[in-house]
Amino acid sequence: MSRLLVLGVAAVQDDLIVRAQRDGHHVIACAGSADGPGAARADVFIEQNFAEVDEIVALAEAHAVDAIYSVGSDRAMPVVGEASERLGLPVLASAASALVCNDKLLMRERLGPDTTGNVPFFRVSSGAGPVPGLAFPFIVKPNDSQGQRGVALVHDEREYRDAVEAAVAHSRNGQAIVERYLDGPEISVNGYLVDGELVFCAVSDRNTWDGHVGLVREHRLPSLNATERTVGLARDLLEQLATAMKVANGPIYAQMKVVDGEPFVLEVSPRLDGCHLWRLIEYTRGVNLLDVVVDHLLNGDVPDRKRFEPARQVAGTLEFLAQPPGRMNQRFDDREADFEQYYYAQDDVVRPINGRMDKVGYRVRSDA
């Protein structure tokens, strides 16, 4: 039995806690508050903000943990990497790689103009001056936030100034990034690397809510928005991203947009995504990436290539239930699902994450 320190207790980290406990591992979970299902499920919950590396190192030493990890959190991954490196614990993605991925400006700069899937961008901060040299509309977003917090599609100069202030308010380093707007469907690209080789790649549609830029409504696998050629290009781009970010082992996740059949990167991170896509991939391909991560990290089992060979090839959809913050008042319809989970009970208060359409549950439906 190993002792695992999990950073975060939201539903996506709860997936990891459940999986680790299934193998008999002892799980200590850490978060700033007990506001997610992982707090009650963990063997030990400690109410502590995980942003400070020194505090996480001390916590890991106090509990004699064998590994530190998280799922679905850009904020957690640099801390996971640095704390693990300092303690000599197993590391799938280095702190340096996680930091570059977590900083959208650094990520764009690292990719450089020669990467086909990169886009023009500018750095801005509070009190931004003239509109940068991009034609309207364009995207303004925080430099180091996730969950679509503070992201806006800007159509004129007034919107631009308001959007910059909102984005800066959601950024931990007080910076925002302006990017060329890409008009096309979104795709999610989940991959897995072993010793620098991309041994698995799944491309799914990432469909968003009407009127809410970037807020995901559902994922669909296989993609209906990406041709076979686009899927191949997305895999090639993911390999370029892994090389540029110096990610050689473990999961890698990217959001991309497709314009005239060409994929362009929106963001990339050396982790499993924050949408439970490992479960959609399991139901539609028979490959469980969460199992692979736990075995790779805690058991030291370098995954064999055969583990990524699809056991089936069926279509499936992961649908989110979402609503504005307030009292939980949503339910799925009665269609049969392979898996269904609510994040809140009826009449619970839905916490503002993006403050517009916040997730309150999800389900997976496949043709299997």
C-alpha positions as semicolon CSV with decimal commas, in nm:
position;residue;x (nm);y (nm);z (nm)
1;M;0,000;0,000;0,000
2;S;0,126;0,346;-0,096
3;R;0,036;0,679;0,057
4;L;-0,085;0,935;-0,198
5;L;-0,127;1,308;-0,140
6;V;-0,395;1,448;-0,373
7;L;-0,414;1,824;-0,431
8;G;-0,778;1,926;-0,461
9;V;-1,109;1,763;-0,369
10;A;-1,338;1,855;-0,661
11;A;-1,517;1,587;-0,861
12;V;-1,224;1,539;-1,100
13;Q;-0,982;1,482;-0,811
14;D;-1,239;1,253;-0,649
15;D;-1,202;1,027;-0,954
16;L;-0,834;0,988;-0,864
17;I;-0,910;0,928;-0,496
18;V;-1,162;0,654;-0,579
19;R;-0,918;0,486;-0,817
20;A;-0,626;0,494;-0,572
21;Q;-0,836;0,358;-0,286
22;R;-0,960;0,078;-0,508
23;D;-0,604;-0,056;-0,513
24;G;-0,577;-0,020;-0,136
25;H;-0,371;0,300;-0,136
26;H;-0,406;0,543;0,157
27;V;-0,516;0,887;0,033
28;I;-0,452;1,220;0,200
29;A;-0,637;1,505;0,030
30;C;-0,556;1,872;0,065
31;A;-0,763;2,176;-0,037
32;G;-0,848;2,522;0,085
33;S;-1,196;2,406;0,189
34;A;-1,400;2,086;0,209
35;D;-1,624;2,192;-0,080
36;G;-1,588;1,886;-0,302
37;P;-1,671;1,515;-0,276
38;G;-1,306;1,418;-0,235
39;A;-1,290;1,576;0,110
40;A;-1,530;1,322;0,257
41;R;-1,396;1,031;0,054
42;A;-1,026;1,069;0,133
43;D;-0,882;0,869;0,422
44;V;-0,751;1,199;0,560
45;F;-0,859;1,548;0,460
46;I;-0,649;1,851;0,547
47;E;-0,791;2,199;0,500
48;Q;-0,493;2,382;0,356
49;N;-0,437;2,588;0,044
50;F;-0,204;2,394;-0,186
51;A;-0,058;2,697;-0,363
52;E;0,253;2,717;-0,143
53;V;0,511;2,453;-0,231
54;D;0,691;2,470;0,106
55;E;0,366;2,388;0,287
56;I;0,295;2,094;0,058
57;V;0,649;1,961;0,109
58;A;0,603;1,984;0,487
59;L;0,263;1,814;0,463
60;A;0,400;1,534;0,245
61;E;0,687;1,477;0,488
62;A;0,454;1,476;0,789
63;H;0,241;1,204;0,629
64;A;0,533;1,012;0,476
65;V;0,365;1,004;0,136
66;D;0,497;0,802;-0,156
67;A;0,359;1,030;-0,426
68;I;0,183;1,362;-0,486
69;Y;-0,059;1,414;-0,773
70;S;-0,371;1,587;-0,902
71;V;-0,615;1,566;-1,190
72;G;-0,775;1,846;-1,389
73;S;-0,599;2,135;-1,214
74;D;-0,346;2,359;-1,388
75;R;-0,285;2,536;-1,059
76;A;-0,189;2,213;-0,884
77;M;0,051;2,066;-1,140
78;P;0,352;2,300;-1,088
79;V;0,320;2,239;-0,713
80;V;0,295;1,862;-0,769
81;G;0,610;1,873;-0,981
82;E;0,825;2,091;-0,756
83;A;0,724;1,925;-0,428
84;S;0,782;1,578;-0,577
85;E;1,122;1,679;-0,717
86;R;1,235;1,824;-0,386
87;L;1,131;1,510;-0,199
88;G;1,266;1,263;-0,455
89;L;0,918;1,125;-0,525
90;P;0,807;0,991;-0,864
91;V;0,738;1,263;-1,122
92;L;0,550;1,230;-1,449
93;A;0,572;1,597;-1,552
94;S;0,839;1,832;-1,419
95;A;0,759;2,156;-1,239
96;A;0,924;2,349;-1,522
97;S;0,700;2,188;-1,784
98;A;0,387;2,246;-1,576
99;L;0,477;2,612;-1,516
100;V;0,518;2,684;-1,887
101;C;0,188;2,514;-1,969
102;N;0,014;2,704;-1,688
103;D;0,137;3,042;-1,819
104;K;-0,036;3,107;-2,152
105;L;0,215;3,375;-2,252
106;L;0,512;3,147;-2,183
107;M;0,338;2,866;-2,368
108;R;0,282;3,081;-2,676
109;E;0,640;3,214;-2,660
110;R;0,781;2,862;-2,623
111;L;0,591;2,745;-2,931
112;G;0,713;3,041;-3,133
113;P;0,607;3,156;-3,481
114;D;0,730;2,841;-3,654
115;T;0,467;2,619;-3,489
116;T;0,180;2,593;-3,737
117;G;-0,080;2,561;-3,461
118;N;0,024;2,878;-3,277
119;V;-0,164;3,210;-3,312
120;P;-0,070;3,580;-3,286
121;F;-0,090;3,710;-2,927
122;F;-0,009;4,010;-2,708
123;R;0,060;4,063;-2,338
124;V;-0,163;4,320;-2,162
125;S;-0,221;4,435;-1,804
126;S;-0,455;4,663;-1,611
127;G;-0,505;5,004;-1,767
128;A;-0,428;4,866;-2,112
129;G;-0,351;5,125;-2,377
130;P;-0,446;5,111;-2,743
131;V;-0,604;4,804;-2,892
132;P;-0,329;4,566;-3,009
133;G;-0,270;4,507;-3,377
134;L;-0,542;4,246;-3,422
135;A;-0,867;4,289;-3,609
136;F;-1,189;4,262;-3,408
137;P;-1,316;4,027;-3,282
138;F;-1,038;3,878;-3,069
139;I;-1,008;3,687;-2,741
140;V;-0,899;3,832;-2,406
141;K;-0,826;3,592;-2,120
142;P;-0,628;3,567;-1,795
143;N;-0,270;3,453;-1,836
144;D;-0,281;3,182;-1,571
145;S;-0,639;3,085;-1,495
146;Q;-0,855;2,793;-1,604
147;G;-1,220;2,694;-1,616
148;Q;-1,294;2,973;-1,865
149;R;-1,283;3,233;-1,585
150;G;-1,246;3,586;-1,720
151;V;-1,248;3,484;-2,088
152;A;-1,420;3,722;-2,331
153;L;-1,477;3,760;-2,703
154;V;-1,417;4,128;-2,777
155;H;-1,587;4,319;-3,060
156;D;-1,490;4,683;-2,999
157;E;-1,260;4,908;-2,796
158;R;-1,502;4,952;-2,505
159;E;-1,543;4,577;-2,468
160;Y;-1,166;4,542;-2,494
161;R;-1,091;4,763;-2,194
162;D;-1,360;4,600;-1,980
163;A;-1,242;4,253;-2,081
164;V;-0,880;4,329;-1,990
165;E;-0,979;4,443;-1,640
166;A;-1,193;4,129;-1,590
167;A;-0,915;3,902;-1,716
168;V;-0,651;4,065;-1,497
169;A;-0,880;4,025;-1,195
170;H;-0,885;3,649;-1,256
171;S;-0,507;3,622;-1,309
172;R;-0,278;3,536;-1,020
173;N;0,013;3,727;-1,179
174;G;-0,192;4,027;-1,292
175;Q;-0,139;3,961;-1,663
176;A;-0,381;3,896;-1,947
177;I;-0,328;3,769;-2,299
178;V;-0,495;3,884;-2,621
179;E;-0,518;3,621;-2,895
180;R;-0,647;3,609;-3,248
181;Y;-1,003;3,478;-3,254
182;L;-1,038;3,144;-3,428
183;D;-1,378;3,086;-3,587
184;G;-1,434;2,712;-3,593
185;P;-1,530;2,408;-3,386
186;E;-1,331;2,306;-3,078
187;I;-1,171;1,968;-3,020
188;S;-1,012;1,807;-2,716
189;V;-0,698;1,600;-2,767
190;N;-0,601;1,354;-2,492
191;G;-0,268;1,178;-2,518
192;Y;-0,026;0,966;-2,320
193;L;0,353;0,966;-2,344
194;V;0,605;0,699;-2,253
195;D;0,971;0,798;-2,267
196;G;0,897;1,078;-2,513
197;E;0,678;0,872;-2,746
198;L;0,311;0,959;-2,789
199;V;0,160;0,612;-2,748
200;F;-0,206;0,714;-2,728
201;C;-0,418;0,992;-2,875
202;A;-0,795;1,048;-2,876
203;V;-0,958;1,343;-3,051
204;S;-1,309;1,438;-2,940
205;D;-1,546;1,725;-3,015
206;R;-1,569;1,994;-2,747
207;N;-1,908;2,158;-2,799
208;T;-1,984;2,475;-2,604
209;W;-2,294;2,651;-2,473
210;D;-2,446;2,904;-2,710
211;G;-2,360;3,258;-2,603
212;H;-2,089;3,150;-2,357
213;V;-1,740;3,159;-2,506
214;G;-1,542;2,844;-2,429
215;L;-1,784;2,694;-2,174
216;V;-1,814;2,325;-2,254
217;R;-2,155;2,164;-2,295
218;E;-2,056;1,818;-2,419
219;H;-1,773;1,606;-2,556
220;R;-1,825;1,360;-2,839
221;L;-1,597;1,074;-2,942
222;P;-1,515;1,011;-3,219
223;S;-1,514;1,369;-3,342
224;L;-1,767;1,467;-3,605
225;N;-1,595;1,803;-3,657
226;A;-1,252;1,666;-3,744
227;T;-1,179;1,475;-4,063
228;E;-0,930;1,190;-4,067
229;R;-0,672;1,439;-4,197
230;T;-0,750;1,685;-3,913
231;V;-0,722;1,409;-3,654
232;G;-0,377;1,325;-3,790
233;L;-0,273;1,691;-3,782
234;A;-0,402;1,724;-3,425
235;R;-0,191;1,426;-3,320
236;D;0,112;1,581;-3,491
237;L;0,048;1,911;-3,314
238;L;0,014;1,733;-2,978
239;E;0,355;1,571;-3,036
240;Q;0,501;1,916;-3,113
241;L;0,347;2,053;-2,795
242;A;0,489;1,770;-2,584
243;T;0,835;1,828;-2,730
244;A;0,818;2,205;-2,686
245;M;0,690;2,178;-2,327
246;K;0,941;1,900;-2,252
247;V;0,676;1,652;-2,143
248;A;0,806;1,297;-2,188
249;N;0,589;1,083;-1,961
250;G;0,229;1,069;-1,850
251;P;-0,088;1,231;-1,975
252;I;-0,104;1,541;-2,191
253;Y;-0,419;1,731;-2,276
254;A;-0,481;2,007;-2,530
255;Q;-0,776;2,215;-2,639
256;M;-0,766;2,309;-3,006
257;K;-0,981;2,487;-3,260
258;V;-1,021;2,372;-3,618
259;V;-1,014;2,635;-3,894
260;D;-1,043;2,514;-4,253
261;G;-0,935;2,168;-4,141
262;E;-0,623;2,293;-3,958
263;P;-0,593;2,257;-3,577
264;F;-0,470;2,549;-3,364
265;V;-0,381;2,517;-2,996
266;L;-0,579;2,703;-2,731
267;E;-0,411;2,549;-2,428
268;V;-0,208;2,248;-2,323
269;S;-0,134;2,083;-1,988
270;P;0,062;1,775;-1,868
271;R;-0,234;1,619;-1,690
272;L;-0,565;1,449;-1,740
273;D;-0,833;1,699;-1,841
274;G;-1,087;1,852;-1,604
275;C;-1,391;1,702;-1,775
276;H;-1,368;1,331;-1,682
277;L;-1,281;1,247;-2,043
278;W;-1,089;0,942;-1,926
279;R;-1,433;0,792;-1,855
280;L;-1,567;0,868;-2,205
281;I;-1,250;0,718;-2,353
282;E;-1,294;0,407;-2,136
283;Y;-1,655;0,352;-2,248
284;T;-1,584;0,415;-2,616
285;R;-1,230;0,274;-2,657
286;G;-1,183;0,040;-2,362
287;V;-0,866;0,228;-2,257
288;N;-0,862;0,362;-1,900
289;L;-0,611;0,647;-1,879
290;L;-0,677;0,702;-1,508
291;D;-0,577;0,340;-1,438
292;V;-0,262;0,391;-1,642
293;V;-0,169;0,708;-1,451
294;V;-0,213;0,547;-1,109
295;D;-0,015;0,239;-1,206
296;H;0,259;0,448;-1,370
297;L;0,292;0,688;-1,076
298;L;0,229;0,472;-0,769
299;N;0,331;0,128;-0,884
300;G;0,616;0,230;-1,111
301;D;0,461;0,030;-1,394
302;V;0,581;0,181;-1,722
303;P;0,277;0,112;-1,941
304;D;0,316;-0,138;-2,221
305;R;0,205;-0,013;-2,565
306;K;-0,053;-0,291;-2,577
307;R;-0,235;-0,126;-2,289
308;F;-0,338;0,155;-2,525
309;E;-0,478;-0,068;-2,798
310;P;-0,856;-0,006;-2,821
311;A;-1,068;-0,293;-2,695
312;R;-1,366;-0,145;-2,879
313;Q;-1,454;0,138;-3,118
314;V;-1,797;0,286;-3,045
315;A;-1,938;0,636;-3,039
316;G;-2,021;0,816;-2,717
317;T;-2,104;1,150;-2,559
318;L;-2,015;1,308;-2,226
319;E;-2,283;1,566;-2,143
320;F;-2,268;1,831;-1,875
321;L;-2,556;1,969;-1,675
322;A;-2,494;2,336;-1,597
323;Q;-2,669;2,643;-1,461
324;P;-2,593;2,991;-1,328
325;P;-2,478;3,004;-0,962
326;G;-2,761;2,975;-0,711
327;R;-2,983;2,694;-0,590
328;M;-2,932;2,361;-0,766
329;N;-3,242;2,309;-0,979
330;Q;-3,134;2,090;-1,271
331;R;-3,183;1,722;-1,346
332;F;-3,094;1,505;-1,643
333;D;-3,376;1,358;-1,847
334;D;-3,455;0,990;-1,804
335;R;-3,254;0,858;-2,100
336;E;-3,035;0,564;-2,001
337;A;-2,669;0,644;-1,936
338;D;-2,354;0,438;-1,882
339;F;-2,256;0,669;-1,598
340;E;-2,418;0,966;-1,428
341;Q;-2,304;1,190;-1,143
342;Y;-2,437;1,506;-0,980
343;Y;-2,197;1,744;-0,809
344;Y;-2,471;1,888;-0,588
345;A;-2,793;1,770;-0,424
346;Q;-3,117;1,947;-0,512
347;D;-3,137;2,294;-0,352
348;D;-2,766;2,297;-0,265
349;V;-2,598;2,627;-0,344
350;V;-2,404;2,606;-0,672
351;R;-2,071;2,782;-0,623
352;P;-1,960;3,034;-0,886
353;I;-1,662;2,896;-1,080
354;N;-1,699;3,078;-1,410
355;G;-2,009;3,258;-1,282
356;R;-2,210;3,199;-1,598
357;M;-2,286;2,833;-1,664
358;D;-2,134;2,631;-1,382
359;K;-2,126;2,253;-1,401
360;V;-2,358;2,069;-1,163
361;G;-2,326;1,716;-1,304
362;Y;-2,237;1,499;-1,601
363;R;-2,323;1,173;-1,768
364;V;-2,167;0,942;-2,025
365;R;-2,374;0,770;-2,293
366;S;-2,217;0,529;-2,540
367;D;-2,332;0,298;-2,816
368;A;-2,165;0,002;-2,646
